[in-house]
Coordinates of C-alpha atoms in Angstrom, one line a residue:
X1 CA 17.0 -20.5 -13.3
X2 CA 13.4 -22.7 -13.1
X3 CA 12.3 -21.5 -16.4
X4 CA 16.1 -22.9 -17.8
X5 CA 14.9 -26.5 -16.6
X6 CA 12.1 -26.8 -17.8
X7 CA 13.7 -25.4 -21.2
X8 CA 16.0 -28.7 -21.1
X9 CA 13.2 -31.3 -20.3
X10 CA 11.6 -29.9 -23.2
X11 CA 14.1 -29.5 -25.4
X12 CA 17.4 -31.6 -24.4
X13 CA 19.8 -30.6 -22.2
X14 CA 23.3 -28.8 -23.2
X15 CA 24.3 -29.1 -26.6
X16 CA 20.8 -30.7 -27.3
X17 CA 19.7 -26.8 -26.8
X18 CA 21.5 -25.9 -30.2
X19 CA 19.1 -26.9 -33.1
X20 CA 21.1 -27.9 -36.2
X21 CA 18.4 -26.8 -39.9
X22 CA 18.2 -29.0 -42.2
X23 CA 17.0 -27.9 -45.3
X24 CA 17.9 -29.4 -48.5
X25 CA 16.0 -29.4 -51.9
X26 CA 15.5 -33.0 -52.2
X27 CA 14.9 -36.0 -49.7
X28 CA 18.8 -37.1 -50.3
X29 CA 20.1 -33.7 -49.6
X30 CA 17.8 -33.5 -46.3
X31 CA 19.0 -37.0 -45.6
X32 CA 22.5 -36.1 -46.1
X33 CA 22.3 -33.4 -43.8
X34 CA 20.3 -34.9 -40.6
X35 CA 23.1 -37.6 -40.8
X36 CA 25.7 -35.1 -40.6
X37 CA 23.4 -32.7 -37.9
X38 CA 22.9 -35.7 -35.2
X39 CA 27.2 -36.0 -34.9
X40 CA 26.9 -32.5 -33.7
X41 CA 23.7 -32.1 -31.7
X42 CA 20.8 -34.6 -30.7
X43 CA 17.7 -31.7 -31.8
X44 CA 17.5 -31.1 -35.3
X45 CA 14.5 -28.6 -37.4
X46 CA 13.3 -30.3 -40.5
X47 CA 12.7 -27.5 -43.2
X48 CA 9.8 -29.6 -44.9
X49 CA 9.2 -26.4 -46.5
X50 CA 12.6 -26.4 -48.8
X51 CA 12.2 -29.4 -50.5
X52 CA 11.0 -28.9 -54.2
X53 CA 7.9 -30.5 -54.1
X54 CA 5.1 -32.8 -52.4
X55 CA 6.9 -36.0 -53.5
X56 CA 10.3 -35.2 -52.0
X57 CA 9.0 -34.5 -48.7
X58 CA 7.0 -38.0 -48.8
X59 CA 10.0 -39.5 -49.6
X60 CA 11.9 -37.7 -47.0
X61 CA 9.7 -38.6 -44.2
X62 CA 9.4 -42.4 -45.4
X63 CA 13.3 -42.4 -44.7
X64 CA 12.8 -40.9 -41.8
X65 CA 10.3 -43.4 -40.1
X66 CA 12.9 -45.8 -41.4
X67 CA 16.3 -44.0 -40.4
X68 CA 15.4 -42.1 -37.9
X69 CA 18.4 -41.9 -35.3
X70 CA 18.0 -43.1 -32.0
X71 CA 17.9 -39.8 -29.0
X72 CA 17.1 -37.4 -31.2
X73 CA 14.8 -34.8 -31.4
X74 CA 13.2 -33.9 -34.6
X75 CA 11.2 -30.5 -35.1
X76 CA 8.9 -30.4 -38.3
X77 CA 8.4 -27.0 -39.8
X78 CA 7.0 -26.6 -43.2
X79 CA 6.7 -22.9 -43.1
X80 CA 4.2 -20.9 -45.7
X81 CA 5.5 -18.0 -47.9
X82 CA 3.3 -15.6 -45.8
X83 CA 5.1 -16.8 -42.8
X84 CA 8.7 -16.3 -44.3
X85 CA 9.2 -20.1 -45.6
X86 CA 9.2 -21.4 -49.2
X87 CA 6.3 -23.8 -49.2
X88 CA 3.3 -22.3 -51.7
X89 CA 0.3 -24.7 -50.0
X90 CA -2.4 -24.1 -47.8
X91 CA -3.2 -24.0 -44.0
X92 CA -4.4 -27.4 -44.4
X93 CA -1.8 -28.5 -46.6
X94 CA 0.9 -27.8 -44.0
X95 CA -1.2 -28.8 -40.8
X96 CA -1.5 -32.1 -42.9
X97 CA 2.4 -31.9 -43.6
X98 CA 3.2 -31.4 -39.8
X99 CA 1.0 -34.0 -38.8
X100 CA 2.8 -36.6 -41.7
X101 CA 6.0 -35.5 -39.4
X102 CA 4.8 -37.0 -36.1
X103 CA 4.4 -40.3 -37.7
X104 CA 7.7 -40.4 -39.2
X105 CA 8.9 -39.3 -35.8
X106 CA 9.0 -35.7 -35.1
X107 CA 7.9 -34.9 -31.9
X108 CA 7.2 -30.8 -32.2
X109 CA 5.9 -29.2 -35.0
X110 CA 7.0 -25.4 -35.9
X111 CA 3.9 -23.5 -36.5
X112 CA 4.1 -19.9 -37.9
X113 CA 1.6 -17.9 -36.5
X114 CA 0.5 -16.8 -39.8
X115 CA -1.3 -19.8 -40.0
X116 CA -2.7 -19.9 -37.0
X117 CA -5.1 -16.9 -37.3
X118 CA -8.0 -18.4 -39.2
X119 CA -7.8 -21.6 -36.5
X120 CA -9.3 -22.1 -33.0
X121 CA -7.4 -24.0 -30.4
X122 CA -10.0 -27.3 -30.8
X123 CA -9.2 -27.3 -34.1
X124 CA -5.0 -27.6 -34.0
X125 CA -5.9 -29.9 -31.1
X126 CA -8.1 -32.2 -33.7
X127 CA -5.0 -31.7 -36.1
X128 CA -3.3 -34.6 -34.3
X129 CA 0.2 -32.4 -34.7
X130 CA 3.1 -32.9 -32.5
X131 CA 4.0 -30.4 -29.6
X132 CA 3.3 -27.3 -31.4
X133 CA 5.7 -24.4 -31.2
X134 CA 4.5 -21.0 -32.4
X135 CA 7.0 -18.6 -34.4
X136 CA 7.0 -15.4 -34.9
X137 CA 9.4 -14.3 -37.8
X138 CA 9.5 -10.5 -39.3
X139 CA 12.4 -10.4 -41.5
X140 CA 12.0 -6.5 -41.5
X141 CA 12.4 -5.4 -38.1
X142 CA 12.0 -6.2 -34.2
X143 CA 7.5 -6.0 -33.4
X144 CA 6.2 -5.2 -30.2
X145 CA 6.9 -8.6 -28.3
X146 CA 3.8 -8.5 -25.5
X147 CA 1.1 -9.4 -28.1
X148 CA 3.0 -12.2 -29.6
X149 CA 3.4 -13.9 -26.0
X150 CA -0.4 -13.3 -25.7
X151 CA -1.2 -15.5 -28.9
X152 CA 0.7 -18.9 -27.8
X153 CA -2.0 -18.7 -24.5
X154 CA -4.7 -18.4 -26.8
X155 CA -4.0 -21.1 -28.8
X156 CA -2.8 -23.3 -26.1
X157 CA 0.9 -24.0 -27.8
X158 CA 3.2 -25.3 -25.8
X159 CA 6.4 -23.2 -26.7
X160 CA 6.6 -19.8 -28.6
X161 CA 9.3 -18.9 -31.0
X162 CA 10.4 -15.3 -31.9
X163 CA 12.4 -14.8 -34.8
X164 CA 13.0 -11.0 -35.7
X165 CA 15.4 -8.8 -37.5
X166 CA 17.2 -6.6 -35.2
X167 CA 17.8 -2.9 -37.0
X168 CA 19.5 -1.9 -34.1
X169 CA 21.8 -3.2 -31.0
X170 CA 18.8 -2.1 -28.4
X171 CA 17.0 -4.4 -30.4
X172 CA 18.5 -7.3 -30.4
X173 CA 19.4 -7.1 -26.2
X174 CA 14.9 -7.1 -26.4
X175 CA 15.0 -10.0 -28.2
X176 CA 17.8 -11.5 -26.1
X177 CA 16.1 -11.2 -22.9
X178 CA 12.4 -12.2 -23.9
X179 CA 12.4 -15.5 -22.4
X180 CA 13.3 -13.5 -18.7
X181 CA 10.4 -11.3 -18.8
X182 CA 7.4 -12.1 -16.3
X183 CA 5.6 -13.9 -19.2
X184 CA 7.6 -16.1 -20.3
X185 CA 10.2 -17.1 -17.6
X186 CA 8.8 -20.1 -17.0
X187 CA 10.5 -21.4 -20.3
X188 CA 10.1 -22.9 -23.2
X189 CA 10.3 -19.8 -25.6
X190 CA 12.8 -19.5 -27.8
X191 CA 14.5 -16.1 -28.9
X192 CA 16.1 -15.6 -32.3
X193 CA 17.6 -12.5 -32.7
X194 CA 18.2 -12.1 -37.0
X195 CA 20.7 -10.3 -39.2
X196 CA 24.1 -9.0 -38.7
X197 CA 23.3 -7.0 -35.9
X198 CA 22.1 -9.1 -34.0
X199 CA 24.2 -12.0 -34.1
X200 CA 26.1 -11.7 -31.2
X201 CA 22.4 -11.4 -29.0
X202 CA 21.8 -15.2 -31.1
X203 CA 25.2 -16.7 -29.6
X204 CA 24.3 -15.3 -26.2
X205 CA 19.9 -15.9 -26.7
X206 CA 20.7 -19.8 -24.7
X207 CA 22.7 -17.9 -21.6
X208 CA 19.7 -16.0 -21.5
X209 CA 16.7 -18.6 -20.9
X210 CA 16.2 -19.8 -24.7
X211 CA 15.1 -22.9 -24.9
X212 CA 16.9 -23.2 -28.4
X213 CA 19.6 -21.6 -30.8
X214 CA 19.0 -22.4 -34.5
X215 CA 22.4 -23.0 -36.4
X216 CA 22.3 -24.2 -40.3
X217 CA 23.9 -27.9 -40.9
X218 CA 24.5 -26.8 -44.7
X219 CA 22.4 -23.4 -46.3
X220 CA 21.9 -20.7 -44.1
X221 CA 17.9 -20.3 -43.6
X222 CA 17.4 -17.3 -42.1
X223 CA 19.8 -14.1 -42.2
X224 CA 22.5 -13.9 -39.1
X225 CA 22.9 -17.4 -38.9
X226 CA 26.6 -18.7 -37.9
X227 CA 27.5 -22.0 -39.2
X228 CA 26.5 -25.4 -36.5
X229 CA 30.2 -26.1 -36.5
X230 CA 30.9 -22.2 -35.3
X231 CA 27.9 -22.2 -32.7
X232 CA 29.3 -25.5 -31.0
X233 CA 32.5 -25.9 -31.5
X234 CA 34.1 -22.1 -31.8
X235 CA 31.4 -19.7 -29.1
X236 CA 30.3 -23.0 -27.2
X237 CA 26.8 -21.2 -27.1
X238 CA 25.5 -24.4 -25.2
X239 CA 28.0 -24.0 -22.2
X240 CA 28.1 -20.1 -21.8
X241 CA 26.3 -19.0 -18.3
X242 CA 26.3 -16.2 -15.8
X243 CA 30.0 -16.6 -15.2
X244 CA 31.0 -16.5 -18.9
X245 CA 33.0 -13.8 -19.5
X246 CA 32.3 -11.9 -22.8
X247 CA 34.2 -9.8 -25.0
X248 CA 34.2 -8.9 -28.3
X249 CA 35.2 -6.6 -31.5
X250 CA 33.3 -3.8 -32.7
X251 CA 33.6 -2.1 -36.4
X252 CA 31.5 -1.5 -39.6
X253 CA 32.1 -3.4 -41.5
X254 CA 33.0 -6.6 -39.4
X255 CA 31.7 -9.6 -40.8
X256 CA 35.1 -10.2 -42.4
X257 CA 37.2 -9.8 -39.0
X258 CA 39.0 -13.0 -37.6
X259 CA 39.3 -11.8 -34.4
X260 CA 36.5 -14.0 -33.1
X261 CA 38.5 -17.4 -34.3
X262 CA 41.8 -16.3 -32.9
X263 CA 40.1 -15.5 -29.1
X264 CA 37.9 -18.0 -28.9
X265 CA 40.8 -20.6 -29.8
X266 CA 42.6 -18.8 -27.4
X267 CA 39.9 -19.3 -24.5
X268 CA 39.4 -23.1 -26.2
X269 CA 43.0 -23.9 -25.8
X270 CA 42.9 -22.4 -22.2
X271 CA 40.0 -23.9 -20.9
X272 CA 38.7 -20.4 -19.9
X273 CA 34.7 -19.7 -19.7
X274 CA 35.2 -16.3 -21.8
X275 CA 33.4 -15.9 -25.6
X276 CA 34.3 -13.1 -28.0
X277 CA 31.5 -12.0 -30.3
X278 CA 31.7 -9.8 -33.4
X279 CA 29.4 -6.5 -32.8
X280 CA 28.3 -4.9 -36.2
X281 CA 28.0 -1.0 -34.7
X282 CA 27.0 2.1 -36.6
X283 CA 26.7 4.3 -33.8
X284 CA 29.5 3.8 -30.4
X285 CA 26.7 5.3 -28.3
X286 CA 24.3 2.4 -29.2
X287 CA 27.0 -0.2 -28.7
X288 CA 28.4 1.2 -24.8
X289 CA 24.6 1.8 -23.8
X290 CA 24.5 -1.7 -24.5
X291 CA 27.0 -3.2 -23.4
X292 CA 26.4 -4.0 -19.3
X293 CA 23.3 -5.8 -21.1
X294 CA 25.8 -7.9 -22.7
X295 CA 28.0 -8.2 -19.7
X296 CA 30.8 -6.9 -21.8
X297 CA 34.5 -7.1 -20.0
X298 CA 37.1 -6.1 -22.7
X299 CA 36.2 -5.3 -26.8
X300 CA 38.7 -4.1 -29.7
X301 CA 37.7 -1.6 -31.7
X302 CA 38.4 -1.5 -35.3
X303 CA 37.3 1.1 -38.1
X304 CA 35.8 3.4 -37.9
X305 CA 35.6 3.9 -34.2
X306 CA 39.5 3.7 -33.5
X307 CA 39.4 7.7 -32.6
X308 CA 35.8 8.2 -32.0
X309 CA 36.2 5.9 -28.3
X310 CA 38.3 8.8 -27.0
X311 CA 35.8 10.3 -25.8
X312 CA 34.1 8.0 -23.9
X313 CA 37.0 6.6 -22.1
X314 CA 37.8 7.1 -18.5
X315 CA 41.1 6.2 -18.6
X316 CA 43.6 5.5 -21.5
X317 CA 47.0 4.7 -21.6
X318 CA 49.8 7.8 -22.8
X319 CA 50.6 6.1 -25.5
X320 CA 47.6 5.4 -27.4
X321 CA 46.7 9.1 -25.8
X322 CA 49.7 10.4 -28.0
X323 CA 48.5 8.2 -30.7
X324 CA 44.9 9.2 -30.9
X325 CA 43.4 5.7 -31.3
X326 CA 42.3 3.2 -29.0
X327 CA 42.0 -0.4 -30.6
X328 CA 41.4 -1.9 -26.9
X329 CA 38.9 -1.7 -24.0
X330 CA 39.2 -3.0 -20.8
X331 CA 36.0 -2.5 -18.8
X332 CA 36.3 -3.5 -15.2
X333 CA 33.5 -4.5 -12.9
X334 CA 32.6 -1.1 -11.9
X335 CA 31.6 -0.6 -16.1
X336 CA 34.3 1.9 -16.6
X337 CA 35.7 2.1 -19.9
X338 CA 40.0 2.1 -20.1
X339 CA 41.8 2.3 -23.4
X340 CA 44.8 1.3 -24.9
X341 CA 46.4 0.6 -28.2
X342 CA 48.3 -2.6 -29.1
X343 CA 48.4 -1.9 -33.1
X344 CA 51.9 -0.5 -32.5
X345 CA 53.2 -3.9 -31.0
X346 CA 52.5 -5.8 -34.6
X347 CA 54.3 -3.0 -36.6
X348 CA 57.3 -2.8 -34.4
X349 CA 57.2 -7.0 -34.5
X350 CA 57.1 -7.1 -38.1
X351 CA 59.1 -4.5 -39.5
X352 CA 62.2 -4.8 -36.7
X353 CA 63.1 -8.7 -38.3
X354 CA 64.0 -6.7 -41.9
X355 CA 64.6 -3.4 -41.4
X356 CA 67.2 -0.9 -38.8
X357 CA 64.4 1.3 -37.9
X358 CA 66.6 4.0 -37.2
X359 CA 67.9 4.4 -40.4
X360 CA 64.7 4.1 -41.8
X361 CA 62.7 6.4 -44.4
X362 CA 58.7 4.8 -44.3
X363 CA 56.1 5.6 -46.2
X364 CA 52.5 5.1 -44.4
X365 CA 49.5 4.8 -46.6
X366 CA 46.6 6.3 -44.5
X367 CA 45.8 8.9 -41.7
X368 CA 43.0 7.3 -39.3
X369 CA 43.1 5.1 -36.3
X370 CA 45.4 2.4 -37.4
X371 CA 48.0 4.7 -39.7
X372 CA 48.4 6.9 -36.3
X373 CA 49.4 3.9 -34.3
X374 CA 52.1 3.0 -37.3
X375 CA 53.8 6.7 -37.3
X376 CA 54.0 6.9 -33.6
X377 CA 55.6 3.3 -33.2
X378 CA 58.1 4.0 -36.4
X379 CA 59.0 7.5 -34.5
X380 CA 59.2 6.3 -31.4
X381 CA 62.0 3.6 -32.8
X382 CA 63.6 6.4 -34.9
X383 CA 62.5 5.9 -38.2
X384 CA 61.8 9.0 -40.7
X385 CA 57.9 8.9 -41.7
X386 CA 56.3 10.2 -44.3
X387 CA 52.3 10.4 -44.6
X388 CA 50.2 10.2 -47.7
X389 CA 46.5 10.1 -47.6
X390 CA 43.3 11.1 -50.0
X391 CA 42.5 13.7 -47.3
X392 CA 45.4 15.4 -47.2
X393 CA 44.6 17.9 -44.3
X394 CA 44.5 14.8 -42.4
X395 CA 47.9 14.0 -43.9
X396 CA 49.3 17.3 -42.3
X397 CA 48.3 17.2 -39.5
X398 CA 49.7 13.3 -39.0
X399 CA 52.8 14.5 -40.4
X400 CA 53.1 17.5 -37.6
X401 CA 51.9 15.3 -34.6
X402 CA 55.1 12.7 -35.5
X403 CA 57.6 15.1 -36.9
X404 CA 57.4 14.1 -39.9
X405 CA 56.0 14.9 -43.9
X406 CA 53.4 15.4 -46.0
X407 CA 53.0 14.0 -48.9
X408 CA 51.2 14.1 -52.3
X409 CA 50.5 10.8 -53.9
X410 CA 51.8 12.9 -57.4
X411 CA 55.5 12.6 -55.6
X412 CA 55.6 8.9 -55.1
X413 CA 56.7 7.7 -58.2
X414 CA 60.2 10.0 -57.6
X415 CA 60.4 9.4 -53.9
X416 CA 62.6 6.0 -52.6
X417 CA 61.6 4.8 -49.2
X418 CA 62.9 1.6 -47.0
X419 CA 59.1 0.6 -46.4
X420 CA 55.7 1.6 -47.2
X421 CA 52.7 0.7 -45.2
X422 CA 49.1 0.5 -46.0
X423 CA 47.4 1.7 -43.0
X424 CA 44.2 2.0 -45.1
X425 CA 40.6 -0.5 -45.7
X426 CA 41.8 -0.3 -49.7
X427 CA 41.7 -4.2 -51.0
X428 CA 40.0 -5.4 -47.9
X429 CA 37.7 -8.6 -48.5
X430 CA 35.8 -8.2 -50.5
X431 CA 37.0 -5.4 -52.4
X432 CA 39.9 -7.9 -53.2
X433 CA 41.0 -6.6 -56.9
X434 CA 41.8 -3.2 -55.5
X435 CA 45.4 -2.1 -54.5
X436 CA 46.1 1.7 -53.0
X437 CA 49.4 2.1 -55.1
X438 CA 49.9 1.4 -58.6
X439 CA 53.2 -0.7 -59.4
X440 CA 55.4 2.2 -60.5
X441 CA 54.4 4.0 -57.2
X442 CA 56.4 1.1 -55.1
X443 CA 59.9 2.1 -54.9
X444 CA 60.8 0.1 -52.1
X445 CA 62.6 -2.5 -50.0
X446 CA 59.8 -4.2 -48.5
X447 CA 55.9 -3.3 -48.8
X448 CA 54.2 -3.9 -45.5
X449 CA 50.0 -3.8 -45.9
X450 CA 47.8 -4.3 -42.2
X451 CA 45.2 -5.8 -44.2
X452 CA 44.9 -9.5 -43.1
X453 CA 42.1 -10.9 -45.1
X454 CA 42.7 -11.8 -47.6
X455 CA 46.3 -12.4 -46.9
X456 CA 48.0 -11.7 -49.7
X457 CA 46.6 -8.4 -50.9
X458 CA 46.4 -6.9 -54.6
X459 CA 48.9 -4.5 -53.3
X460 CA 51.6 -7.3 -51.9
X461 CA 51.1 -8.6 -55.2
X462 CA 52.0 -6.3 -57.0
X463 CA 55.1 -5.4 -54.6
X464 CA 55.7 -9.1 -55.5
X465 CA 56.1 -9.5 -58.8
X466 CA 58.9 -6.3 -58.6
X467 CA 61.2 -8.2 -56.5
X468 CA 59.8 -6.7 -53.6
X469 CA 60.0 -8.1 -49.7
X470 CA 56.3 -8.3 -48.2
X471 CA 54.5 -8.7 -45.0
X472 CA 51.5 -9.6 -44.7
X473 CA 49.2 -7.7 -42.1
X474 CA 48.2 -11.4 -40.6
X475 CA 51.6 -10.9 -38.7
X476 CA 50.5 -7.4 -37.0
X477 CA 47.0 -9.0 -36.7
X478 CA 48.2 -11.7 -34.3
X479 CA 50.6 -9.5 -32.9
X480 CA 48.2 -7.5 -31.5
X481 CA 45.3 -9.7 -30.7
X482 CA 47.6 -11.7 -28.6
X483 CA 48.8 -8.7 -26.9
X484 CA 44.9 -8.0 -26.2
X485 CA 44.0 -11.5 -25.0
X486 CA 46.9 -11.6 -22.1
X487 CA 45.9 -7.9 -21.4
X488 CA 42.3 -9.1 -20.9
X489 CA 43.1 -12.9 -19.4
X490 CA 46.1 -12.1 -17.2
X491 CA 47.6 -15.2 -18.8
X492 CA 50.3 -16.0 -21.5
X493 CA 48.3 -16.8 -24.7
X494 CA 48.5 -20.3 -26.6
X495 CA 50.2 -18.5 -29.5
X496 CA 50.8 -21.8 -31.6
X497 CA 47.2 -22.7 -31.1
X498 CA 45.6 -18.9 -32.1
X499 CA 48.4 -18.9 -35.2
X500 CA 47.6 -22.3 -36.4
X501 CA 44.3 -21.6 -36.6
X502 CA 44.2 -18.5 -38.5
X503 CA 46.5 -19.5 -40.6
X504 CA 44.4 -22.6 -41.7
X505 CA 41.5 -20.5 -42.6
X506 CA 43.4 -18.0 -44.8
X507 CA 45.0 -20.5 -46.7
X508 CA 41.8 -22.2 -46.9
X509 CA 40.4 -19.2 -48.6
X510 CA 43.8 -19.0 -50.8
X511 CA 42.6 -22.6 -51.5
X512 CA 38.6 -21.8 -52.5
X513 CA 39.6 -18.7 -54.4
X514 CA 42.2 -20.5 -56.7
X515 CA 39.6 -23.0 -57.1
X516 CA 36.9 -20.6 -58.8

């Protein structure tokens, strides 16, 4: 679009539209990081505003006049506490701050508009600032965005910034979109989409007409921020377009899901244009209203909405019919919505290597989405199930739909089974000290939990240290993802690639937790 190139004369073009933040505490530590920014991305935003006091940011820019790195694009900001920042000066202070910056080599300045109310336009002209870029930032919710357009003409800027929390999905597809509405298409605004909610609106804001996407080099600055490294390099926010196609996972909570890193790996290793975002949703009806805004072609669904999708489907597959959860969405061009389960596939994988299924008594931890999928796969390959859950109503009528029993947790400690399986959130990250059973409870062969992350669970533990066989649910995890991504791709997956990497960022977490 016209308003996307005159977005890239202004700001850079391609990755040069991903601004890394630097914002350290002292002039080394913001050294440090612009060093480390500029390998990634040629733009960088200098939080003047986080260093700890007058005499680190005159040191910092004196390096920078002298350091400065050749094609890059420095943007000063030394944000006020009203506006949101940490520095406890004046107007004038700042404006004097901002204008220090453009002789050390900035060549915009980030101006909250906060501290623009008591000035005229001649007056930030006579400031001698660099190109000045109005923000917007409510860290409690997403304003009316027409009257915030309306104050970069008065003041003459030459870029406006809007940085807001979004509460809600609709929200954040508002934010998302300003820079196509009639006022500011012409580029040069930037659209910053905050918090949880809305972080999958902040990968998508450049594919949209922003003419930037903020990404931390070290500290996050503002909430909803992904990491530089996972804005580049893993969602490839600079090179997503009208043809990307996008998918996704949805669940509450899903900050902790890997699901994004084993797709996007996927897509990396096959040199697709396809992006998989993590959707934070409360309410389904929010997320599928939204989702042709998104351009959504495919999402898994984790808890809670594994049995709640049902009812919006147009089509689902018998088996996950028979199972009662859907953990994946196809949605075809005409916006349809067809389900299907792939849970089933990881169970079968990983319990077929150690046990005869046949002759099989399992124990499943858990009646909702995920335990459903377990009981119908173990019945369907002739294995004798047995259901325990706190709701035990739940656990009946699981146990009737398979053929199989209910039963009390108060029975475990005299019951032998071949297997149990945790089909339930217990001792998910970061609830991580948790386990579902107690030791004497695990009378077992092998202990089987579908929790992935962490990897090694309180409960496989504690199977563990009794002699116990485990699997950990990062085998039914990949199982099943793959099984989504050639459902969604029409291709066979790079399984070594998706594994490997997975794999290397539990045990880097193994690694970090052992270290504390």
């Amino acid at each position: 679009m016209d308003g996307s190139k005159r977005v890239q004369s202004a700001f850079g073009r391609g990755v040069g539209r991903i601004c890394a933040v630097a914002a350290g505490r002292t002039s080394a530590q913001m050294a440090a990081q612009v060093c480390a920014g500029v390998r990634q991305t040629p733009t960088i935003e200098l939080r003047l505003d986080w260093l700890k006091s007058d005499q680190e940011r005159a040191s910092f820019l004196r390096w920078l006049k002298k350091n400065r790195p050749r094609n890059a694009t420095f943007i000063a900001t030394c944000r006020r506490r009203a506006g949101g920042g940490k520095f406890r000066g004046s107007v004038s202070a700042e404006l004097r701050w901002l204008s220090l910056a453009r002789g050390a080599g900035c060549v915009w300045s980030d101006l909250e508009i906060e501290s623009t109310r008591s000035l005229t336009s001649a007056r930030l002209a006579a400031c001698e600032l660099p190109r000045v870029l109005l923000s917007h930032h409510d860290f409690r919710r997403t304003p009316p965005l027409s009257r915030i357009s309306e104050s970069r003409r008065s003041l003459a800027a030459d870029a406006i910034k809007v940085a807001a929390q979004a509460r809600t999905i609709a929200d954040s597809v508002r934010l998302m979109r300003l820079p196509l509405t009639p006022k500011n298409s012409h580029g040069n605004c930037v659209a910053v989409p905050m918090g949880e909610v809305g972080l999958p609106a902040r990968i998508l804001a450049l594919r949209e007409g922003s003419a930037l996407a903020y990404a931390p080099i070290d500290e996050q600055t503002a909430p909803g921020q992904v990491s530089l490294n996972e804005l580049k390099n893993l969602y490839r926010a600079h090179q997503l377009n009208g043809s990307t196609r996008v998918f996704g996972v949805i669940g509450d909570p899903i900050a902790h899901s890997l699901s994004p890193l084993l797709h996007n790996t996927g897509f990396i290793a096959a040199k697709l244009n396809a992006v998989y975002l993590p959707f934070l949703v409360k309410k389904l009806r929010d997320f599928l209203q939204a989702a042709c805004d998104f351009g959504i072609r495919g999402f898994s669904v984790t808890l809670p909405h594994k049995t709640a999708i049902l009812k919006y489907l147009e089509e689902c597959h018998p088996l996950a019919e028979k199972i009662g959860a859907v953990n994946t969405v196809t949605v075809p061009p005409n916006g349809s919505l067809f389900g299907c389960n792939t849970d089933y596939v990881g169970v079968l994988r990983s319990l077929e290597k150690r046990l005869n299924l046949a002759k099989s008594r399992v124990l499943i931890l858990g009646a909702g989405g995920s335990a459903r999928a377990v009981a119908v796969a173990l019945t369907h390959a002739g294995a004798a199930v047995a259901i325990c859950s706190r709701r035990s109503h739940a656990a009946q009528a699981l146990a009737k739909a398979v053929d199989g029993a209910a039963m009390p947790r108060s029975a475990l400690r005299h019951q032998v089974f071949d297997a149990i399986v945790n089909a339930t959130p217990v001792g998910m990250h970061p609830h991580v000290a948790i386990s579902p059973l107690t030791a004497s409870e695990l009378n077992c062969r092998i202990v089987m939990d579908l929790i992935y992350h962490p990897q090694q669970t309180q409960l496989l533990k504690l199977a563990a240290r009794q002699g116990i066989a485990t699997i950990s649910g990062v085998e039914m995890f990949l199982a099943q993802g793959i099984a989504q991504w050639e459902m969604w791709t029409k291709r066979r997956a790079p399984t070594a690639a998706m594994r490997r990497a997975v794999l290397r960022t539990l045990d880097g977490e193994l690694s970090r937790q052992a270290a504390r």
